[in-house]
Short mmCIF file of C-alpha atoms and ligand atoms in Angstrom, two decimals:
data_model
loop_
_atom_site.label_atom_id
_atom_site.label_comp_id
_atom_site.label_asym_id
_atom_site.label_seq_id
_atom_site.Cartn_x
_atom_site.Cartn_y
_atom_site.Cartn_z
CA UNK L 19 -10.20 -13.31 23.37
CA UNK L 20 -13.36 -13.76 21.37
CA UNK L 21 -12.90 -13.06 17.71
CA UNK L 22 -14.57 -9.87 16.63
CA UNK L 23 -14.51 -7.53 13.67
CA UNK L 24 -12.94 -4.08 13.77
CA UNK L 25 -15.43 -1.44 12.69
CA UNK L 26 -13.19 -0.24 9.85
CA UNK L 27 -13.38 -3.70 8.26
CA UNK L 28 -17.13 -4.30 8.23
CA UNK L 29 -17.36 -3.48 4.51
CA UNK L 30 -15.75 -6.88 3.91
CA UNK L 31 -18.68 -8.59 5.64
CA UNK L 32 -21.73 -7.30 3.78
CA UNK L 33 -24.91 -9.20 4.82
CA UNK L 34 -22.94 -11.28 7.35
CA UNK L 35 -23.55 -11.39 11.10
CA UNK L 36 -20.56 -9.94 12.94
CA UNK L 37 -19.58 -8.88 16.44
CA UNK L 38 -18.10 -5.48 17.29
CA UNK L 39 -16.54 -4.44 20.58
CA UNK L 40 -16.26 -0.82 21.57
CA UNK L 41 -17.99 2.20 23.06
CA UNK L 42 -21.20 4.20 22.72
CA UNK L 43 -20.49 7.51 21.00
CA UNK L 44 -24.06 8.78 20.72
CA UNK L 45 -27.68 7.65 20.85
CA UNK L 46 -30.69 8.91 18.89
CA UNK L 47 -34.15 7.66 19.79
CA UNK L 48 -37.48 7.66 17.97
CA UNK L 49 -40.31 5.27 18.96
CA UNK L 50 -39.91 1.77 17.55
CA UNK L 51 -36.39 2.40 16.38
CA UNK L 52 -33.24 3.83 17.91
CA UNK L 53 -29.77 4.46 16.63
CA UNK L 54 -26.48 3.97 18.37
CA UNK L 55 -23.33 5.52 16.99
CA UNK L 56 -20.69 3.01 17.89
CA UNK L 57 -16.93 3.60 17.91
CA UNK L 58 -14.04 1.25 18.49
CA UNK L 59 -11.13 3.54 17.67
CA UNK L 60 -10.98 2.39 14.07
CA UNK L 61 -14.30 3.78 12.76
CA UNK L 62 -17.61 5.31 13.77
CA UNK L 63 -20.58 3.13 12.73
CA UNK L 64 -24.32 3.61 12.92
CA UNK L 65 -26.11 0.67 14.56
CA UNK L 66 -29.87 0.40 14.02
CA UNK L 67 -32.00 -1.14 16.77
CA UNK L 68 -35.52 -2.21 15.69
CA UNK L 69 -38.08 -3.31 18.27
CA UNK L 70 -38.97 -6.52 16.45
CA UNK L 71 -35.33 -7.56 15.78
CA UNK L 72 -34.04 -7.64 19.38
CA UNK L 73 -35.13 -8.87 22.81
CA UNK L 74 -37.18 -6.45 24.95
CA UNK L 75 -34.16 -6.11 27.32
CA UNK L 76 -31.91 -5.01 24.50
CA UNK L 77 -34.51 -2.61 23.14
CA UNK L 78 -34.76 -1.04 26.62
CA UNK L 79 -31.04 -0.27 26.64
CA UNK L 80 -31.95 2.95 24.85
CA UNK L 81 -32.78 4.42 28.24
CA UNK L 82 -29.82 3.02 30.20
CA UNK L 83 -26.85 3.19 27.82
CA UNK L 84 -24.78 6.31 28.37
CA UNK L 85 -22.10 7.98 26.24
CA UNK L 86 -18.84 5.95 26.43
CA UNK L 87 -20.45 2.84 27.92
CA UNK L 88 -18.50 -0.19 26.74
CA UNK L 89 -20.47 -2.76 24.74
CA UNK L 90 -20.40 -5.77 22.46
CA UNK L 91 -22.72 -5.47 19.46
CA UNK L 92 -23.80 -8.37 17.27
CA UNK L 93 -25.65 -7.67 14.05
CA UNK L 94 -25.86 -7.86 10.28
CA UNK L 95 -23.79 -5.55 8.06
CA UNK L 96 -25.93 -3.71 5.54
CA UNK L 97 -25.33 -1.05 2.97
CA UNK L 98 -26.30 2.47 4.05
CA UNK L 99 -25.67 4.96 1.27
CA UNK L 100 -26.82 7.84 3.51
CA UNK L 101 -24.01 7.11 5.99
CA UNK L 102 -20.56 8.56 5.46
CA UNK L 103 -18.94 5.16 5.84
CA UNK L 104 -21.53 3.54 3.54
CA UNK L 105 -22.44 0.69 5.90
CA UNK L 106 -24.42 0.20 9.10
CA UNK L 107 -25.31 -2.61 11.48
CA UNK L 108 -28.80 -4.03 11.92
CA UNK L 109 -28.48 -5.03 15.57
CA UNK L 110 -29.42 -8.51 16.82
CA UNK L 111 -27.92 -8.25 20.30
CA UNK L 112 -26.04 -5.84 22.57
CA UNK L 113 -24.11 -6.96 25.65
CA UNK L 114 -23.15 -4.30 28.12
CA UNK L 115 -19.59 -4.46 29.49
CA UNK L 116 -19.85 -1.34 31.63
CA UNK L 117 -22.33 1.52 31.91
CA UNK L 118 -20.19 4.67 31.90
CA UNK L 119 -20.62 7.41 34.48
CA UNK L 120 -21.66 10.80 33.17
CA UNK L 121 -18.94 11.56 30.61
CA UNK L 122 -17.36 15.00 30.95
CA UNK L 123 -16.78 15.55 27.23
CA UNK L 124 -20.12 15.99 25.51
CA UNK L 125 -20.58 16.32 21.78
CA UNK L 126 -20.93 20.10 22.07
CA UNK L 127 -17.88 22.39 21.93
CA UNK L 128 -15.54 22.71 24.90
CA UNK L 129 -12.72 25.15 25.62
CA UNK L 130 -9.23 24.02 24.70
CA UNK L 131 -7.85 24.10 28.28
CA UNK L 132 -10.70 21.85 29.45
CA UNK L 133 -10.00 19.44 26.62
CA UNK L 134 -6.26 19.43 27.34
CA UNK L 135 -6.93 18.78 31.05
CA UNK L 136 -9.00 15.83 29.87
CA UNK L 137 -6.56 14.68 27.20
CA UNK L 138 -6.83 11.10 28.54
CA UNK L 139 -10.51 11.13 27.51
CA UNK L 140 -10.30 13.61 24.63
CA UNK L 141 -8.14 11.10 22.70
CA UNK L 142 -11.41 9.20 22.02
CA UNK L 143 -12.93 12.07 20.02
CA UNK L 144 -12.99 12.37 16.26
CA UNK L 145 -10.48 15.16 15.67
CA UNK L 146 -7.68 13.88 17.95
CA UNK L 147 -8.24 10.43 16.49
CA UNK L 148 -7.78 11.75 12.94
CA UNK L 149 -4.71 13.86 13.82
CA UNK L 150 -2.95 11.04 15.64
CA UNK L 151 -3.63 8.60 12.80
CA UNK L 152 -1.95 11.08 10.48
CA UNK L 153 0.92 11.31 12.95
CA UNK L 154 1.29 7.54 12.75
CA UNK L 155 1.30 7.76 8.95
CA UNK L 156 4.02 10.44 8.96
CA UNK L 157 6.19 8.34 11.31
CA UNK L 158 5.70 5.26 9.19
CA UNK L 159 6.39 7.12 5.94
CA UNK L 160 9.53 8.66 7.45
CA UNK L 161 11.00 5.32 8.37
CA UNK L 162 10.04 3.86 5.01
CA UNK L 163 11.61 6.77 3.13
CA UNK L 164 14.99 6.47 4.82
CA UNK L 165 14.96 2.67 5.04
CA UNK L 166 14.47 2.46 1.28
CA UNK L 167 17.41 4.80 0.64
CA UNK L 168 20.17 2.86 2.42
CA UNK L 169 19.98 4.75 5.71
CA UNK L 170 20.63 2.84 8.94
CA UNK L 171 18.58 3.73 12.01
CA UNK L 172 21.09 4.64 14.73
CA UNK L 173 19.36 6.07 17.79
CA UNK L 174 21.04 8.81 19.81
CA UNK L 175 21.06 8.92 23.63
CA UNK L 176 18.55 10.95 25.66
CA UNK L 177 21.01 11.75 28.50
CA UNK L 178 23.89 13.85 27.25
CA UNK L 179 26.78 15.74 28.80
CA UNK L 180 26.76 18.51 26.15
CA UNK L 181 24.55 20.98 24.32
CA UNK L 182 24.07 20.94 20.58
CA UNK L 183 21.58 23.76 20.03
CA UNK L 184 22.83 26.40 22.44
CA UNK L 185 22.76 26.42 26.22
CA UNK L 186 19.60 28.45 26.82
CA UNK L 187 17.07 25.67 26.32
CA UNK L 188 18.78 22.83 28.20
CA UNK L 189 16.86 20.70 30.67
CA UNK L 190 19.34 19.89 33.39
CA UNK L 191 19.01 16.80 35.51
CA UNK L 192 21.03 15.03 38.16
CA UNK L 193 22.86 11.99 36.86
CA UNK L 194 24.11 10.27 40.00
CA UNK L 195 26.95 12.56 41.09
CA UNK L 196 27.22 14.30 37.71
CA UNK L 197 25.03 16.72 35.84
CA UNK L 198 23.37 15.69 32.61
CA UNK L 199 21.11 17.32 30.05
CA UNK L 200 18.16 15.89 28.19
CA UNK L 201 18.92 15.74 24.48
CA UNK L 202 18.20 18.77 22.27
CA UNK L 203 19.09 16.90 19.08
CA UNK L 204 20.69 13.60 18.14
CA UNK L 205 22.82 15.30 15.51
CA UNK L 206 26.27 15.23 17.11
CA UNK L 207 25.96 11.49 17.69
CA UNK L 208 24.67 10.97 14.16
CA UNK L 209 27.77 12.73 12.85
CA UNK L 210 29.84 10.02 14.54
CA UNK L 211 27.52 7.28 13.31
CA UNK L 212 27.78 8.18 9.60
CA UNK L 213 31.52 7.60 9.70
CA UNK L 214 30.63 3.99 10.46
CA UNK L 215 27.41 3.62 8.46
CA UNK L 216 27.54 6.28 5.69
CA UNK L 217 23.90 7.42 5.96
CA UNK L 218 21.93 7.25 9.21
CA UNK L 219 18.82 8.64 10.82
CA UNK L 220 17.61 8.90 14.36
CA UNK L 221 14.01 9.39 15.38
CA UNK L 222 13.10 10.10 18.95
CA UNK L 223 11.94 12.59 21.56
CA UNK L 224 13.73 15.91 22.00
CA UNK L 225 13.63 18.13 25.06
CA UNK L 226 13.96 21.89 25.09
CA UNK L 227 13.28 24.20 28.00
CA UNK L 228 11.51 26.65 25.71
CA UNK L 229 10.35 29.65 27.65
CA UNK L 230 8.26 30.70 24.66
CA UNK L 231 4.52 30.23 24.94
CA UNK L 232 3.76 30.07 21.23
CA UNK L 233 1.63 27.79 19.13
CA UNK L 234 4.81 26.29 17.64
CA UNK L 235 6.74 25.35 20.76
CA UNK L 236 6.62 22.24 22.87
CA UNK L 237 9.14 21.34 25.56
CA UNK L 238 9.04 17.71 24.46
CA UNK L 239 8.69 16.97 20.75
CA UNK L 240 9.89 14.41 18.24
CA UNK L 241 12.52 14.90 15.58
CA UNK L 242 13.59 12.83 12.61
CA UNK L 243 17.25 13.50 11.89
CA UNK L 244 18.99 12.09 8.82
CA UNK L 245 22.75 12.58 8.51
CA UNK L 246 24.75 11.84 5.36
CA UNK L 247 28.47 11.47 4.65
CA UNK L 248 29.69 13.20 1.45
CA UNK L 249 26.54 15.38 1.12
CA UNK L 250 26.92 19.12 0.66
CA UNK L 251 24.26 21.72 1.42
CA UNK L 252 22.63 21.31 -2.02
CA UNK L 253 22.41 17.52 -1.66
CA UNK L 254 20.95 18.14 1.78
CA UNK L 255 18.18 20.41 0.46
CA UNK L 256 17.42 17.98 -2.35
CA UNK L 257 16.95 15.13 0.11
CA UNK L 258 14.81 17.29 2.41
CA UNK L 259 12.39 18.32 -0.38
CA UNK L 260 12.09 14.73 -1.61
CA UNK L 261 11.42 13.53 1.91
CA UNK L 262 8.76 16.12 2.73
CA UNK L 263 7.03 15.53 -0.63
CA UNK L 264 7.06 11.80 0.06
CA UNK L 265 5.40 12.01 3.46
CA UNK L 266 2.72 14.33 2.08
CA UNK L 267 2.01 11.90 -0.76
CA UNK L 268 1.77 8.99 1.68
CA UNK L 269 -0.70 10.88 3.88
CA UNK L 270 -2.76 11.84 0.82
CA UNK L 271 -2.76 8.22 -0.32
CA UNK L 272 -3.50 6.51 2.99
CA UNK L 273 -5.24 9.09 5.20
CA UNK L 274 -7.75 10.89 2.95
CA UNK L 275 -10.59 10.14 5.32
CA UNK L 276 -8.76 11.71 8.26
CA UNK L 277 -7.91 14.82 6.20
CA UNK L 278 -11.60 15.08 5.36
CA UNK L 279 -12.60 14.82 9.04
CA UNK L 280 -10.18 17.70 9.70
CA UNK L 281 -11.69 19.62 6.76
CA UNK L 282 -8.18 20.10 5.39
CA UNK L 283 -7.97 21.76 1.97
CA UNK L 284 -5.92 19.08 0.21
CA UNK L 285 -5.41 21.02 -3.03
CA UNK L 286 -2.47 22.77 -1.38
CA UNK L 287 -0.95 19.47 -0.25
CA UNK L 288 -1.41 17.96 -3.70
CA UNK L 289 0.92 20.61 -5.14
CA UNK L 290 3.82 19.66 -2.86
CA UNK L 291 6.40 18.18 -5.22
CA UNK L 292 10.11 18.96 -5.66
CA UNK L 293 11.82 21.28 -6.35
CA UNK L 294 11.03 23.78 -3.57
CA UNK L 295 12.05 27.43 -4.00
CA UNK L 296 15.43 28.30 -2.45
CA UNK L 297 16.26 31.79 -1.24
CA UNK L 298 19.20 33.07 0.76
CA UNK L 299 18.83 34.70 4.14
CA UNK L 300 19.67 38.05 2.53
CA UNK L 301 16.92 37.59 -0.07
CA UNK L 302 14.45 36.75 2.71
CA UNK L 303 15.44 39.95 4.51
CA UNK L 304 14.78 41.89 1.29
CA UNK L 305 11.28 40.40 1.05
CA UNK L 306 10.57 41.61 4.58
CA UNK L 307 11.93 45.09 3.90
CA UNK L 308 10.00 45.32 0.64
CA UNK L 309 6.86 44.59 2.66
CA UNK L 310 7.63 47.42 5.04
CA UNK L 311 8.79 45.30 7.96
CA UNK L 312 11.43 46.78 10.21
CA UNK L 313 13.89 43.87 10.32
CA UNK L 314 17.51 44.03 11.41
CA UNK L 315 20.05 41.98 9.44
CA UNK L 316 21.52 39.31 11.71
CA UNK L 317 18.30 38.61 13.64
CA UNK L 318 16.45 35.32 13.42
CA UNK L 319 13.04 35.34 11.75
CA UNK L 320 10.02 35.31 14.03
CA UNK L 321 6.71 33.65 13.19
CA UNK L 322 5.20 36.79 11.55
CA UNK L 323 8.38 37.18 9.44
CA UNK L 324 8.18 33.59 8.24
CA UNK L 325 4.51 34.02 7.35
CA UNK L 326 5.30 37.12 5.33
CA UNK L 327 8.28 35.54 3.55
CA UNK L 328 6.32 32.42 2.54
CA UNK L 329 3.26 34.37 1.38
CA UNK L 330 4.69 34.62 -2.11
CA UNK L 331 5.03 30.82 -2.41
CA UNK L 332 2.58 27.93 -2.42
CA UNK L 333 5.16 25.31 -1.47
CA UNK L 334 7.59 25.09 1.42
CA UNK L 335 10.73 27.13 0.78
CA UNK L 336 14.34 26.85 1.84
CA UNK L 337 16.17 29.76 3.40
CA UNK L 338 19.89 29.09 3.23
CA UNK L 339 23.23 30.80 3.97
CA UNK L 340 22.58 32.36 7.37
CA UNK L 341 24.67 34.91 9.28
CA UNK L 342 27.06 32.78 11.35
CA UNK L 343 26.03 34.36 14.65
CA UNK L 344 22.40 33.24 14.27
CA UNK L 345 23.35 29.57 14.08
CA UNK L 346 25.11 26.90 16.23
CA UNK L 347 28.87 26.29 16.31
CA UNK L 348 28.87 23.17 14.14
CA UNK L 349 27.70 24.75 10.87
CA UNK L 350 30.25 25.06 8.08
CA UNK L 351 31.33 28.51 6.96
CA UNK L 352 30.50 29.51 3.39
CA UNK L 353 33.85 29.56 1.56
CA UNK L 354 32.66 32.51 -0.58
CA UNK L 355 32.00 34.70 2.45
CA UNK L 356 32.67 33.51 5.97
CA UNK L 357 30.07 35.89 7.41
CA UNK L 358 27.64 33.15 6.44
CA UNK L 359 27.22 29.51 7.38
CA UNK L 360 25.82 26.74 5.18
CA UNK L 361 22.64 26.37 7.19
CA UNK L 362 19.26 25.77 5.63
CA UNK L 363 15.75 25.93 7.11
CA UNK L 364 12.60 24.72 5.42
CA UNK L 365 9.60 26.96 6.01
CA UNK L 366 6.12 25.51 5.46
CA UNK L 367 3.51 27.65 3.71
CA UNK L 368 0.13 28.88 5.08
CA UNK L 369 1.77 30.44 8.13
CA UNK L 370 2.95 27.14 9.63
CA UNK L 371 6.60 28.22 9.72
CA UNK L 372 9.87 26.37 10.09
CA UNK L 373 9.59 22.59 9.97
CA UNK L 374 13.21 21.69 9.18
CA UNK L 375 16.57 22.98 10.38
CA UNK L 376 19.77 21.59 8.92
CA UNK L 377 23.20 22.35 7.56
CA UNK L 378 26.43 21.24 6.05
CA UNK L 379 28.70 20.59 9.05
CA UNK L 380 32.09 22.11 9.76
CA UNK L 381 34.53 19.37 8.77
CA UNK L 382 37.78 21.32 9.28
CA UNK L 383 39.50 20.58 12.59
CA UNK L 384 40.97 24.05 13.18
CA UNK L 385 37.84 25.97 12.22
CA UNK L 386 35.72 23.77 14.47
CA UNK L 387 38.12 24.27 17.40
CA UNK L 388 37.97 28.01 16.80
CA UNK L 389 34.13 28.00 16.91
CA UNK L 390 34.06 25.87 20.07
CA UNK L 391 36.47 28.30 21.79
CA UNK L 392 34.55 31.35 20.61
CA UNK L 393 31.30 30.02 22.02
CA UNK L 394 32.93 29.18 25.35
CA UNK L 395 32.06 25.52 25.04
CA UNK L 396 34.18 22.97 26.87
CA UNK L 397 36.76 21.45 24.53
CA UNK L 398 37.06 18.50 26.85
CA UNK L 399 33.35 17.72 26.66
CA UNK L 400 33.37 17.91 22.88
CA UNK L 401 36.61 15.97 22.48
CA UNK L 402 34.89 12.90 21.06
CA UNK L 403 33.08 15.10 18.53
CA UNK L 404 36.32 16.85 17.58
CA UNK L 405 37.87 13.40 17.03
CA UNK L 406 35.59 13.01 14.00
CA UNK L 407 37.65 15.78 12.34
CA UNK L 408 40.92 14.02 13.27
CA UNK L 409 40.26 10.62 11.77
CA UNK L 410 39.16 10.77 8.15
CA UNK L 411 37.04 13.93 8.20
CA UNK L 412 34.69 14.24 5.22
CA UNK L 413 32.16 16.79 4.01
CA UNK L 414 28.78 15.87 5.49
CA UNK L 415 25.32 17.26 6.09
CA UNK L 416 22.05 16.54 7.77
CA UNK L 417 18.83 18.02 9.02
CA UNK L 418 16.09 17.61 11.61
CA UNK L 419 12.38 17.64 10.85
CA UNK L 420 10.06 18.55 13.71
CA UNK L 421 7.34 15.91 13.66
CA UNK L 422 4.63 17.97 15.39
CA UNK L 423 5.17 21.09 13.29
CA UNK L 424 4.97 19.00 10.14
CA UNK L 425 1.78 17.31 11.34
CA UNK L 426 0.38 20.70 12.32
CA UNK L 427 0.87 21.89 8.78
CA UNK L 428 -0.41 18.70 7.10
CA UNK L 429 -3.53 18.70 9.29
CA UNK L 430 -3.98 22.47 9.06
CA UNK L 431 -4.21 22.86 12.85
CA UNK L 432 -3.22 26.07 14.55
CA UNK L 433 -1.43 24.85 17.67
CA UNK L 434 1.05 21.97 17.58
CA UNK L 435 0.02 20.74 21.05
CA UNK L 436 -2.74 18.80 19.26
CA UNK L 437 -0.18 17.00 17.08
CA UNK L 438 1.29 14.97 19.98
CA UNK L 439 -0.66 12.53 22.19
CA UNK L 440 0.49 14.03 25.50
CA UNK L 441 1.60 17.65 24.99
CA UNK L 442 4.27 19.15 27.24
CA UNK L 443 4.56 22.92 27.21
CA UNK L 444 5.88 25.56 29.58
CA UNK L 445 2.49 25.47 31.34
CA UNK L 446 1.51 21.83 30.99
CA UNK L 447 2.97 18.66 32.48
CA UNK L 448 -0.22 16.61 32.86
CA UNK L 449 -2.04 14.38 32.24
O1 LIG D 517 16.94 23.41 16.22
S1 LIG D 517 16.61 22.89 14.90
O2 LIG D 517 16.29 23.88 13.92
N1 LIG D 517 17.80 22.02 14.33
C1 LIG D 517 18.42 21.04 15.01
O3 LIG D 517 18.13 20.68 16.13
C2 LIG D 517 19.51 20.30 14.24
N2 LIG D 517 20.50 19.82 15.21
C3 LIG D 517 18.89 19.15 13.48
C4 LIG D 517 19.89 18.43 12.62
O4 LIG D 517 20.50 19.07 11.78
N3 LIG D 517 20.04 17.15 12.81
O5 LIG D 517 15.35 21.96 15.10
C5 LIG D 517 14.87 21.21 14.01
C6 LIG D 517 13.36 21.27 13.95
C7 LIG D 517 12.80 22.66 13.73
O6 LIG D 517 12.86 23.03 12.38
C8 LIG D 517 11.37 22.49 14.22
O7 LIG D 517 10.59 21.85 13.23
C9 LIG D 517 11.55 21.51 15.36
O8 LIG D 517 12.79 20.85 15.17
N4 LIG D 517 11.55 22.21 16.65
C10 LIG D 517 10.52 22.22 17.51
N5 LIG D 517 9.29 21.68 17.44
C11 LIG D 517 8.46 21.85 18.48
N6 LIG D 517 8.79 22.54 19.60
C12 LIG D 517 10.01 23.10 19.71
N7 LIG D 517 10.32 23.74 20.83
C13 LIG D 517 10.94 22.95 18.63
N8 LIG D 517 12.21 23.37 18.43
C14 LIG D 517 12.56 22.90 17.22
#
């Protein structure tokens, strides 16, 4: 491959002649000069084409080049204070790789369904590009955070014989002559892994047959799940607030430009530092009742409830100590009142809702068996998991952070389908 410069790096080549390879984003014409907005996925750059600087054939390209045509541009990097990026290219030559057919996504606004149907092309546009670069940053920061704190990455399987988060959202699939489910969470496997590695995390896709058509639900999403031996619920919340603060700081440090493209108000993000407020489930219910909402104790909070509860805070908050019946079988009972379990959710501010769910796990063999029986789960299927309470059981905790919900909040976007490259929802399986 010929050596060429990525558009994002041209500032290192001021006054030098360089070659760029990419696509035509837009063209503006005016007499003896025309402008080409070039993109290569790393940056958008203005290229200036002057009649007396290029061959007549190249100058004529102003009438034949179409949006998204692929090209090679050679030219001199010059300062351009009027341009957002601060640099532009004075073109010496353009080679056409392919003239694109009429491109369906123009620079005017399109409806969201049209854009989602054309996700394979829409990925080239400015906003998706910025969001997915932030997604990359959050993934990278997540790995870095746990890697630097003695966690071992132990991935969980995607095919599983059992449910972890209730049986209503399982995707069932044939597995030769057995039945299998796509994973709802790597947690149960991580609980086994920490007995061998102390602190672990898994980071992969999660599948839930969510019937809900909301702006917070995908059927395929990504979760980062740390699990820690000898951590109680307070240690768990402390780690979660440190982690979330860390990824926000990394995005602020490394992806300012993308946040600007998204017009994100960063003052809110800049305030995100530990500690985060902690309230119990009962206190959250009181906030709702105080605000005149008709909420029944024992129900789970819906999106409008979460928005109302977080309105009083400008940071994410923890809601902890949940009624046992609202949460899965594996959560540890509160020894002060066994109506409650030691679960904790982190709710993001600005109406973005729950981004983390976690808990201290039930480490007592008999209590766990009792919960498994009560929920009509198969003891045989969970036998390996129950083993963990037979051989050196220890207090332990963990949580799962939903990657797309977190990105949705950081980017300030309404619907999390834009926070994943290829969204899967109840109504969308393609492209
Ligand atoms: O169901 S969770 O609340 N918790 C668990 O799965 C635990 N087993 C994790 C653990 O302790 N290791 O899901 C965790 C997060 C939740 O807070 C959301 O941010 C996200 O996963 N989540 C989703 N994101 C997008 N779409 C859907 N459907 C979804 N469901 C959960």
